[in-house]
PDB file of C-alpha atoms and ligand atoms in Angstrom:
ATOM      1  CA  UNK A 917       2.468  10.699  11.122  1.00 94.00           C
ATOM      2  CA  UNK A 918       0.811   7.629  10.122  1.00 97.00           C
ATOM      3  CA  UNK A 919       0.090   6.705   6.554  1.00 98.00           C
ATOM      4  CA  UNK A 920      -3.385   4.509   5.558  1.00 98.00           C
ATOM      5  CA  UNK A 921      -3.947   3.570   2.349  1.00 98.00           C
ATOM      6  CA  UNK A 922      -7.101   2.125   0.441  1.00 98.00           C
ATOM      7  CA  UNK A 923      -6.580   0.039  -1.822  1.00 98.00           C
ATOM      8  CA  UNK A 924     -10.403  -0.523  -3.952  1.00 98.00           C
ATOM      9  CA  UNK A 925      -9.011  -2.883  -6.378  1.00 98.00           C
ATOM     10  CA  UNK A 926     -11.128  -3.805  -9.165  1.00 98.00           C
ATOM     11  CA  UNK A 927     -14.176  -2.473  -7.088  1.00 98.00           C
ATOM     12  CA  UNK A 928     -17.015   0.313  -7.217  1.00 98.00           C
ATOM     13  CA  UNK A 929     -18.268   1.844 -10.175  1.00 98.00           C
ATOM     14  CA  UNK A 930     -18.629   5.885 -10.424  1.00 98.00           C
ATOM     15  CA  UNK A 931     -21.727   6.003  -8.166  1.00 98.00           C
ATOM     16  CA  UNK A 932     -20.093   4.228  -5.279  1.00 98.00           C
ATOM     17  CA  UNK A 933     -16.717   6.295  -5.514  1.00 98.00           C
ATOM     18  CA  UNK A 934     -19.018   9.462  -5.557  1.00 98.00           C
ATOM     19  CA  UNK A 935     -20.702   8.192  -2.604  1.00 98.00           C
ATOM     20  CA  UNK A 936     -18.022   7.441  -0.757  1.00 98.00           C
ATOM     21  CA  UNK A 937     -16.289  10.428  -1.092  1.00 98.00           C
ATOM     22  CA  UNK A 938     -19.243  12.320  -0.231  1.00 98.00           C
ATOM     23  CA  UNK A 939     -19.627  10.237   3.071  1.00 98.00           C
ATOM     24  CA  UNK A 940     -16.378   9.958   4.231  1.00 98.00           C
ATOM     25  CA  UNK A 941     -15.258  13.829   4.921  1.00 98.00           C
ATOM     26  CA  UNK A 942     -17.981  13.417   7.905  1.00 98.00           C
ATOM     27  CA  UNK A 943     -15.966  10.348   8.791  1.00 98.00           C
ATOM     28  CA  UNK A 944     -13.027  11.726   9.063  1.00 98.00           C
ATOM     29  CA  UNK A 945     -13.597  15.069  10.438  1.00 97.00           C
ATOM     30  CA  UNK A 946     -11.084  16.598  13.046  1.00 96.00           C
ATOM     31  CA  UNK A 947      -8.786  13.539  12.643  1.00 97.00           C
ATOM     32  CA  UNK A 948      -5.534  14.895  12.542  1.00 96.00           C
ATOM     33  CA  UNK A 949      -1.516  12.387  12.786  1.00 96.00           C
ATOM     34  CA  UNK A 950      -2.939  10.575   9.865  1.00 97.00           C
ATOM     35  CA  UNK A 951      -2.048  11.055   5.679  1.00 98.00           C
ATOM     36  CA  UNK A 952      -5.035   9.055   3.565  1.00 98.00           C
ATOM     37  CA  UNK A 953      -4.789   7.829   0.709  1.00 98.00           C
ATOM     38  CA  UNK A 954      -7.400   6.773  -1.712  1.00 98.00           C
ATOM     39  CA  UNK A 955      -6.212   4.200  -4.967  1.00 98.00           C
ATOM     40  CA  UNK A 956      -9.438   3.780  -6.975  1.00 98.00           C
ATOM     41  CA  UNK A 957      -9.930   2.091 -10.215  1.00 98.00           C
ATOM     42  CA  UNK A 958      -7.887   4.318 -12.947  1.00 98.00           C
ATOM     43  CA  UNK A 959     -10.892   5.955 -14.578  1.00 98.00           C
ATOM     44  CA  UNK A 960     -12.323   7.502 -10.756  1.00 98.00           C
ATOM     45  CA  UNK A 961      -8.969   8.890 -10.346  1.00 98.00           C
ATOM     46  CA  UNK A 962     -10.144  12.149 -10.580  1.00 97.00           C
ATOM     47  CA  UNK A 963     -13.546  11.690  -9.024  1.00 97.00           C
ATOM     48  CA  UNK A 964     -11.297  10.873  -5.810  1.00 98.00           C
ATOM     49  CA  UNK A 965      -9.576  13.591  -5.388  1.00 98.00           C
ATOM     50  CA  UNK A 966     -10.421  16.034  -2.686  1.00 98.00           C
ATOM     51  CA  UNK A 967     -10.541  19.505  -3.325  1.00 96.00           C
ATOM     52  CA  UNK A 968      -9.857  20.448   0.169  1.00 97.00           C
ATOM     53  CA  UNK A 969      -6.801  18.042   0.007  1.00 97.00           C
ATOM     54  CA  UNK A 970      -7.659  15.647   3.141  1.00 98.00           C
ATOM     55  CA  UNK A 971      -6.905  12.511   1.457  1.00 98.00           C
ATOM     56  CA  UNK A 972      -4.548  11.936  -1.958  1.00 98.00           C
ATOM     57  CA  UNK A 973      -4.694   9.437  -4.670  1.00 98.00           C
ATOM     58  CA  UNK A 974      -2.879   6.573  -5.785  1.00 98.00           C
ATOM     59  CA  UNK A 975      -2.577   4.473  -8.821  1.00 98.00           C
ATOM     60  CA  UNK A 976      -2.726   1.018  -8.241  1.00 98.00           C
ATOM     61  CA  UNK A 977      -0.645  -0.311 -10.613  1.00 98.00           C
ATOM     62  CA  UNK A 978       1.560   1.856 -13.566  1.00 98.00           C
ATOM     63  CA  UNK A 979       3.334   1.196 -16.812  1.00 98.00           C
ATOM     64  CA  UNK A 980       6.534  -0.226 -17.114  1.00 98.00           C
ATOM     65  CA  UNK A 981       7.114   1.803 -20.245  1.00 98.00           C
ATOM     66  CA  UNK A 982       6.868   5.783 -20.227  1.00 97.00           C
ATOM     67  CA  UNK A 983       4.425   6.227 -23.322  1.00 97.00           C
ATOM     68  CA  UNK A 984       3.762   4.732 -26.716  1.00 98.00           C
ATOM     69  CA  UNK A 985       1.532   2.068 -28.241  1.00 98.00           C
ATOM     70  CA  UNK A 986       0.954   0.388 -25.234  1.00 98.00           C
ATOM     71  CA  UNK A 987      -2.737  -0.425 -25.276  1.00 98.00           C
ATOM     72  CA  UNK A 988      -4.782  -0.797 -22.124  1.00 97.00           C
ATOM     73  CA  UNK A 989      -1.445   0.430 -20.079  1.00 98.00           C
ATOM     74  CA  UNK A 990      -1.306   3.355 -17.989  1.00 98.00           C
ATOM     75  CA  UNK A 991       1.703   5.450 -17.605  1.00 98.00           C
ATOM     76  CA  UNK A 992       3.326   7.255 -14.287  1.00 98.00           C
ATOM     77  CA  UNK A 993       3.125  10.339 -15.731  1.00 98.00           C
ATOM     78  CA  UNK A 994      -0.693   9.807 -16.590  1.00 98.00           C
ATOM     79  CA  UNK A 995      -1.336   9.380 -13.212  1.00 98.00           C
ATOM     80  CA  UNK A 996       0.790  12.046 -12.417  1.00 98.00           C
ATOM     81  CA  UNK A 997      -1.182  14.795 -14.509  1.00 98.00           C
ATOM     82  CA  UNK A 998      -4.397  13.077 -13.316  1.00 98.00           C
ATOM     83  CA  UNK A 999      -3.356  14.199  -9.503  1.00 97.00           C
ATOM     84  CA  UNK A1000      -2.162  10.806  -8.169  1.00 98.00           C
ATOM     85  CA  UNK A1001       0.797  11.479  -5.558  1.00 98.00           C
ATOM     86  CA  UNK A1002       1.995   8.060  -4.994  1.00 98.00           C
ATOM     87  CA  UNK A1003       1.586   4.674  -7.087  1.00 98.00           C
ATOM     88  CA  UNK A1004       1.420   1.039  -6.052  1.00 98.00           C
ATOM     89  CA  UNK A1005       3.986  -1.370  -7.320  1.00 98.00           C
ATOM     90  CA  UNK A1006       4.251  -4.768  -6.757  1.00 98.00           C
ATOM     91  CA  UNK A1007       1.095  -5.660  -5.762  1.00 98.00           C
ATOM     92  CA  UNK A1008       0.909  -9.196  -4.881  1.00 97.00           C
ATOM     93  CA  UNK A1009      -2.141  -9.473  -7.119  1.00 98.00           C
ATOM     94  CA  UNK A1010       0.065  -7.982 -10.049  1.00 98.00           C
ATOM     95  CA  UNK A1011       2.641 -10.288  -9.629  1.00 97.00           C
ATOM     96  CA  UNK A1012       0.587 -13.597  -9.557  1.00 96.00           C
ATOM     97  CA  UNK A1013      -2.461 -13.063 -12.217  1.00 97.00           C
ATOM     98  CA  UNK A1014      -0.474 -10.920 -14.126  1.00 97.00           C
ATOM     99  CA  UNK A1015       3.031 -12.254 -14.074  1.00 97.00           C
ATOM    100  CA  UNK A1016       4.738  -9.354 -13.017  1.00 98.00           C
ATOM    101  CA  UNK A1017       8.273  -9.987 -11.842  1.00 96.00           C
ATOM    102  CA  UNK A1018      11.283  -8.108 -10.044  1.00 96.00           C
ATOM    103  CA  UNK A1019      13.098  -6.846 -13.137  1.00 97.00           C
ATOM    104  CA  UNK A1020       9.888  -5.295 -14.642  1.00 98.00           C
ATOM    105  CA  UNK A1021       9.045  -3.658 -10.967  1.00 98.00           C
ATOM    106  CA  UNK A1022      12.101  -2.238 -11.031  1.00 98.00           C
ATOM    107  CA  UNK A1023      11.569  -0.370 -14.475  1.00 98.00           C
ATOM    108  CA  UNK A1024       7.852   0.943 -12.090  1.00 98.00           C
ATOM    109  CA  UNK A1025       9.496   2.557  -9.495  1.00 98.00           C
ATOM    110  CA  UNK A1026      11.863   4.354 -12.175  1.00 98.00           C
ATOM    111  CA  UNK A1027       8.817   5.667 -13.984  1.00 98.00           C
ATOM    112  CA  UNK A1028       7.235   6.402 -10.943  1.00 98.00           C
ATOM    113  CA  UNK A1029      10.128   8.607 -10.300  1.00 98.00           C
ATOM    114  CA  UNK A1030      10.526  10.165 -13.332  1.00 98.00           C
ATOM    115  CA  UNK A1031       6.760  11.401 -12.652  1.00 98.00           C
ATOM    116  CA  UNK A1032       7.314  12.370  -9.254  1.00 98.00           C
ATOM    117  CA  UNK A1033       5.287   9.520  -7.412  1.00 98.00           C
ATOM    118  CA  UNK A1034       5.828   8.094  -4.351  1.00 98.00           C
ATOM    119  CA  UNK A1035       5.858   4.378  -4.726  1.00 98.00           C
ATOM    120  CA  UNK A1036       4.419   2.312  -2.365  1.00 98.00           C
ATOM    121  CA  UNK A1037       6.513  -0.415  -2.940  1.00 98.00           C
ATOM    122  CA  UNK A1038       4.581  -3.907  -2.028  1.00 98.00           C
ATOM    123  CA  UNK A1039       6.246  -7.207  -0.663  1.00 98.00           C
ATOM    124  CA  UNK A1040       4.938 -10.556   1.217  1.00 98.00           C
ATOM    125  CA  UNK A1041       5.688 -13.897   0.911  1.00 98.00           C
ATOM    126  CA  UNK A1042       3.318 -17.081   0.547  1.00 97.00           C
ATOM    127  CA  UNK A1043       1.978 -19.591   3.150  1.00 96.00           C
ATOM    128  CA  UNK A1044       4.150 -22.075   1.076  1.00 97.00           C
ATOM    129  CA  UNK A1045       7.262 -19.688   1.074  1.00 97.00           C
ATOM    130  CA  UNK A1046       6.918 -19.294   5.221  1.00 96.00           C
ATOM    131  CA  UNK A1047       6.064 -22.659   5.924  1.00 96.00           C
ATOM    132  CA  UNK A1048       9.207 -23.450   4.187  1.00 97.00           C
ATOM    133  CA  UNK A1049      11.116 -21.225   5.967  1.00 97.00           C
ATOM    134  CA  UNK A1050      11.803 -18.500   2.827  1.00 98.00           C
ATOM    135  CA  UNK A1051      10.555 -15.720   4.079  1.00 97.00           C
ATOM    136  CA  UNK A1052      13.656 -13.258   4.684  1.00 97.00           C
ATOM    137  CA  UNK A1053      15.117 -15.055   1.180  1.00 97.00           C
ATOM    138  CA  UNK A1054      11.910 -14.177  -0.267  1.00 98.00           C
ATOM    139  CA  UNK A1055      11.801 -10.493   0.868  1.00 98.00           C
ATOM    140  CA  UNK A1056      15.028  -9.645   0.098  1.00 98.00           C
ATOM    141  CA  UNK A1057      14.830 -11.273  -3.145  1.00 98.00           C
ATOM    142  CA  UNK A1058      11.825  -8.911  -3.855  1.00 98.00           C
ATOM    143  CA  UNK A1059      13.333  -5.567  -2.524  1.00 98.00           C
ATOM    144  CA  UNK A1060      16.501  -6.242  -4.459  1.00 97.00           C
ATOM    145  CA  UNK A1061      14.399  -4.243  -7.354  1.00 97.00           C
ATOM    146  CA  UNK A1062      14.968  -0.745  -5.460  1.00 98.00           C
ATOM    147  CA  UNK A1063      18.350  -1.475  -5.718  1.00 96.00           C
ATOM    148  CA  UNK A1064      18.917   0.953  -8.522  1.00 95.00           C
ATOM    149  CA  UNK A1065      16.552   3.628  -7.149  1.00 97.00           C
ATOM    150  CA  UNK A1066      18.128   6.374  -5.117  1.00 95.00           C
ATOM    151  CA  UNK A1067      18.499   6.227  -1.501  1.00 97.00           C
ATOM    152  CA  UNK A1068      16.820   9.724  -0.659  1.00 97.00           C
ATOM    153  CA  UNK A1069      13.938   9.608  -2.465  1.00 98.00           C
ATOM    154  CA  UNK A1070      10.815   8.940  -0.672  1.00 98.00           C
ATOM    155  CA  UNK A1071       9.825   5.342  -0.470  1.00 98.00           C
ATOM    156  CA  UNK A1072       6.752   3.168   1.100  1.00 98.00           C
ATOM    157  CA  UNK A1073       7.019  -0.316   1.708  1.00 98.00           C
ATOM    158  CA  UNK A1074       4.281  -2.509   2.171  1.00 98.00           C
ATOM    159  CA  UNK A1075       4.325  -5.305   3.745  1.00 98.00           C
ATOM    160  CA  UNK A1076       1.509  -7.754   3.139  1.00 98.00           C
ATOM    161  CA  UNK A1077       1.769 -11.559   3.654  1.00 98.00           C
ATOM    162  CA  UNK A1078       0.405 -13.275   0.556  1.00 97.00           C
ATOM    163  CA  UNK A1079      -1.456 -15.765   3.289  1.00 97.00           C
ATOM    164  CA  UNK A1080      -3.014 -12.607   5.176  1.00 96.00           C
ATOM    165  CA  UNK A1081      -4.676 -10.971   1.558  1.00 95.00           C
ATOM    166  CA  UNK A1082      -8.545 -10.874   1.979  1.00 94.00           C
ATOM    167  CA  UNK A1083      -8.100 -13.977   3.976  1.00 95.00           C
ATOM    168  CA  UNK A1084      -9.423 -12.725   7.482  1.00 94.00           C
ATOM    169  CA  UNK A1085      -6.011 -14.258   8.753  1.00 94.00           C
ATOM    170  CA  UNK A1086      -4.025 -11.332   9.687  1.00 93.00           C
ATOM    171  CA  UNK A1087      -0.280 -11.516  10.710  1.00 94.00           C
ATOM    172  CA  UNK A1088       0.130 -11.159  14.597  1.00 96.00           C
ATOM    173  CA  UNK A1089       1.739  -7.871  15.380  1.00 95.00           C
ATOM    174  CA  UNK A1090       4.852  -9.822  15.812  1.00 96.00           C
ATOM    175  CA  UNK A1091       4.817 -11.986  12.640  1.00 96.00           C
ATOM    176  CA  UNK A1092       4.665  -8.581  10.944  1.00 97.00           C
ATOM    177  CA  UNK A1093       7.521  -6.905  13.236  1.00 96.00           C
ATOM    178  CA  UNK A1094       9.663  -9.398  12.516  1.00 97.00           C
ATOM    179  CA  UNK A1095       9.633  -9.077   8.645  1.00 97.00           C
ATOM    180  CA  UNK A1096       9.588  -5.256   8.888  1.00 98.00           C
ATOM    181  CA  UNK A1097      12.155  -5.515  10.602  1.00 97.00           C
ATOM    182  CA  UNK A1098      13.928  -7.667   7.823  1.00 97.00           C
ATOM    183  CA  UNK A1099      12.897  -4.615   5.355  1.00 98.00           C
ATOM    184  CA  UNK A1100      14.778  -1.802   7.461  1.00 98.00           C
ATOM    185  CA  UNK A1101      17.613  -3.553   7.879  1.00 97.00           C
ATOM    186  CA  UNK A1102      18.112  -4.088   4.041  1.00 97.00           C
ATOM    187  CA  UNK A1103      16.763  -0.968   2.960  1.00 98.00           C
ATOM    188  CA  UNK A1104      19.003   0.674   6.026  1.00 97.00           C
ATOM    189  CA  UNK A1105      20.604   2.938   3.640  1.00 97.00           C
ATOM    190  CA  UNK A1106      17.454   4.855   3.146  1.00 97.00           C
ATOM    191  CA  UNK A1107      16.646   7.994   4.658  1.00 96.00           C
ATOM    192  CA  UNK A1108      12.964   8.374   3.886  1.00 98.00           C
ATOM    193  CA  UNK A1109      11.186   5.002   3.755  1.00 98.00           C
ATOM    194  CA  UNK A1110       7.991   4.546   5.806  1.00 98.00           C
ATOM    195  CA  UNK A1111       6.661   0.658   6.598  1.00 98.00           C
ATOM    196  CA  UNK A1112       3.297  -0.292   6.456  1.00 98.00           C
ATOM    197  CA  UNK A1113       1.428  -3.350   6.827  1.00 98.00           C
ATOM    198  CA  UNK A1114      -1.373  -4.876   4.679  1.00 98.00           C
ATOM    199  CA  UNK A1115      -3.212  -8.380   4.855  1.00 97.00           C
ATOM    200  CA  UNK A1116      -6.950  -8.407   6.751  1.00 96.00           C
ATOM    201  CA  UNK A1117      -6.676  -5.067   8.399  1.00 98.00           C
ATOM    202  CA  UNK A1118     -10.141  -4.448  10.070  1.00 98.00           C
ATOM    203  CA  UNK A1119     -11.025  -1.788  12.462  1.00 98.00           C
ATOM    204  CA  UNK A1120     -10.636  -4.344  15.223  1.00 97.00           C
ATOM    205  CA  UNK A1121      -7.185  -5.778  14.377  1.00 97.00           C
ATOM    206  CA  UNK A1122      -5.604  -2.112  13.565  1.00 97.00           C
ATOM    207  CA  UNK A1123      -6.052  -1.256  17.427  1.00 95.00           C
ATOM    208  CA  UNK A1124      -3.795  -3.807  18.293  1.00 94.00           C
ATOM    209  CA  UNK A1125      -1.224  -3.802  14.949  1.00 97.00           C
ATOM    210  CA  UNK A1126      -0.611   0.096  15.524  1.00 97.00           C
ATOM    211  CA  UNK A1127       1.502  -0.650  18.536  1.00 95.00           C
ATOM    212  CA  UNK A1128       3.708  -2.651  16.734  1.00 95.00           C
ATOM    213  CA  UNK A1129       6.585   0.368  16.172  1.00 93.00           C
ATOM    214  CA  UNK A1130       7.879  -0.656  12.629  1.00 96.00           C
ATOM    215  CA  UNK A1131       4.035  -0.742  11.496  1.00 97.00           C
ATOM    216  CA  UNK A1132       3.323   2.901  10.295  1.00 97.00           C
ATOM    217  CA  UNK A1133       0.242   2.006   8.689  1.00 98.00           C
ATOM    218  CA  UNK A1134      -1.633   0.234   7.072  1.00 98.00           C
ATOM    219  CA  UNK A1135      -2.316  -0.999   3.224  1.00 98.00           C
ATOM    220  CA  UNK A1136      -6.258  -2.198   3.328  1.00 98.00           C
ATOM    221  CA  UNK A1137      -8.205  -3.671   0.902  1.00 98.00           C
ATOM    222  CA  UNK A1138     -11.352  -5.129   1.921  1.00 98.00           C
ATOM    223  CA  UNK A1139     -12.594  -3.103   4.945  1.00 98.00           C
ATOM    224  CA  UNK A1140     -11.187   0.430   2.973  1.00 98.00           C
ATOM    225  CA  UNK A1141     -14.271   0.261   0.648  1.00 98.00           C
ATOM    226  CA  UNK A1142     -17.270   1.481   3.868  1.00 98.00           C
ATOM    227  CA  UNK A1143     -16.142   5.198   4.387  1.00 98.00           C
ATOM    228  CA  UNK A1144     -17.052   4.274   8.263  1.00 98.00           C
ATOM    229  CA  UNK A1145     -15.029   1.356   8.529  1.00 98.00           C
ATOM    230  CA  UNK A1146     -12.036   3.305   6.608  1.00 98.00           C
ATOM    231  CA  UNK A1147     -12.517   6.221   9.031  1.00 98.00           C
ATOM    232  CA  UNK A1148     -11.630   3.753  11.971  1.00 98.00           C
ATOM    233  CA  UNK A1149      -8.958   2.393  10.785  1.00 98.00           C
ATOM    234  CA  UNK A1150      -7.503   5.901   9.633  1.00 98.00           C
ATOM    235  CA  UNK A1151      -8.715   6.677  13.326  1.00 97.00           C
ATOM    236  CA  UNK A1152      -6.611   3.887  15.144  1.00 97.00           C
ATOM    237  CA  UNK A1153      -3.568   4.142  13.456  1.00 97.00           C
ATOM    238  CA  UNK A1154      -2.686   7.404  14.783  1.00 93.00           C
ATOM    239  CA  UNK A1155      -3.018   5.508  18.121  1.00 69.00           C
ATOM    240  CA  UNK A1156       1.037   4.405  18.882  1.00 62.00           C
ATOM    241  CA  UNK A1157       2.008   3.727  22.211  1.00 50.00           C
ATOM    242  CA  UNK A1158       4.738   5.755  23.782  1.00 52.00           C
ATOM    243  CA  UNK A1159       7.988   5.212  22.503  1.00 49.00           C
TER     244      UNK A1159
HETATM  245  P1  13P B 687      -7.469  -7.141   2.394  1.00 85.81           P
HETATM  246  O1  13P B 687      -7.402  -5.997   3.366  1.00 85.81           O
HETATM  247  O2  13P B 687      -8.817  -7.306   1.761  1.00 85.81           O
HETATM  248  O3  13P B 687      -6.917  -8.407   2.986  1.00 85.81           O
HETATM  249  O4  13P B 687      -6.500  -6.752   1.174  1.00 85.81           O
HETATM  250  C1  13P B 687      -5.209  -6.382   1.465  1.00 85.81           C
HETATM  251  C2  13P B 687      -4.591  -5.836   0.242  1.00 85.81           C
HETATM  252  O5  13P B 687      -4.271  -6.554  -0.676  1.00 85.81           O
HETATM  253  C3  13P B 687      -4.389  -4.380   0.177  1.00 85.81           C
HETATM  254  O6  13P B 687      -3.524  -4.054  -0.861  1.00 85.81           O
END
């Protein structure tokens, strides 16, 4: 089973999520192999969900801090009670505009657990990090905040070059096999952890990625936000070749 998620970002307003969930079921229909996931702006949450449960929800982002006078946060358990079933932490967006660092990811995933969230737990390193040869330093550096999490509970990791994010530079299938790779082996003591990759995944491109075994799925931003273009993607991934 392959796993796609959309990640909307800071984009569409109620109209467009109401459209696009209207669209999409026709989109989608008789795909089977595949589990969707929608992560919309916090306040569509809600308006996302799908009453016939083909697609779930995801945060994008969550609290470090369970409740309190927080103001403007969003607590795991929020998103929990508003139908969410998995949470993204560790965005790479999160942890350059907004300063977020390993230690305070860590305290996520707890509170994601504590709500009884998936995580999907994002990593990637920067052109400047690769070209200088950092990349495995850099990813292990970055997963050493599930250290503390427990080893059977569900996990999704992510991985999405910084370089590849809404860049139309994609990593080659390889490029992206080759740091998955890196992620099994140090998460090896995990027995449910799916891998997905994220960076300029387009219809086109997820033909080709799919075949790459360690890729799973796919995290997508830009091309996740036309229900058609979604659907293809969603479409392709369930693609693999024979093992
Ligand atoms: P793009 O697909 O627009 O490159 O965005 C990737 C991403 O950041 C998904 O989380």
């Amino acid at each position: 089973m392959s796993l796609v998620v959309a990640n909307w970002k800071m984009h569409k307003t109620a109209p467009e999520v109401e459209e696009f969930c209207r669209r999409f079921p026709e989109e989608i229909a008789g795909l089977s192999g595949v589990d969707i996931v929608l992560a919309p702006a916090f306040p569509f949450l809600s308006a996302a969900r799908d009453p016939e449960a083909r697609w779930s929800v995801a945060g994008q982002n969550c609290s470090a801090e369970p409740s309190g006078a927080f103001t403007g946060e969003v607590s795991a358990g929020m998103l929990a009670s508003a139908g969410c079933a998995y949470v993204l932490v560790g965005h790479s967006e999160r942890r350059r505009y907004f300063g977020e660092e390993d230690v305070v990811l860590g305290f996520k995933v707890e509170r994601a657990r504590q709500a009884g969230l998936v995580p999907i737990f994002c990593v990637g390193e920067t052109l400047h990090e690769r070209d200088a040869g950092l990349t495995d330093e850099v990813l292990d550096r970055q997963l050493s905040a599930l250290d503390e999490d427990l080893l059977e509970a569900p996990l999704v990791v992510a991985y999405e070059p910084v370089w590849a994010i809404g860049t139309g530079h994609n990593a080659t299938p390889e490029q992206a096999g080759e740091a998955l790779a890196r992620i099994c082996r140090r998460l090896s003591k995990r027995s449910d952890l799916r891998t997905i990759y994220g960076g300029s995944v387009t219809p086109e491109n997820a033909e080709f990625l799919i075949e790459q075994r360690r890729i799973e799925g796919f995290l997508v931003g830009g091309s996740s936000l036309d229900p058609q273009s979604f659907a293809v993607i969603c479409r392709r991934s369930t693609r693999r070749a024979p093992a």
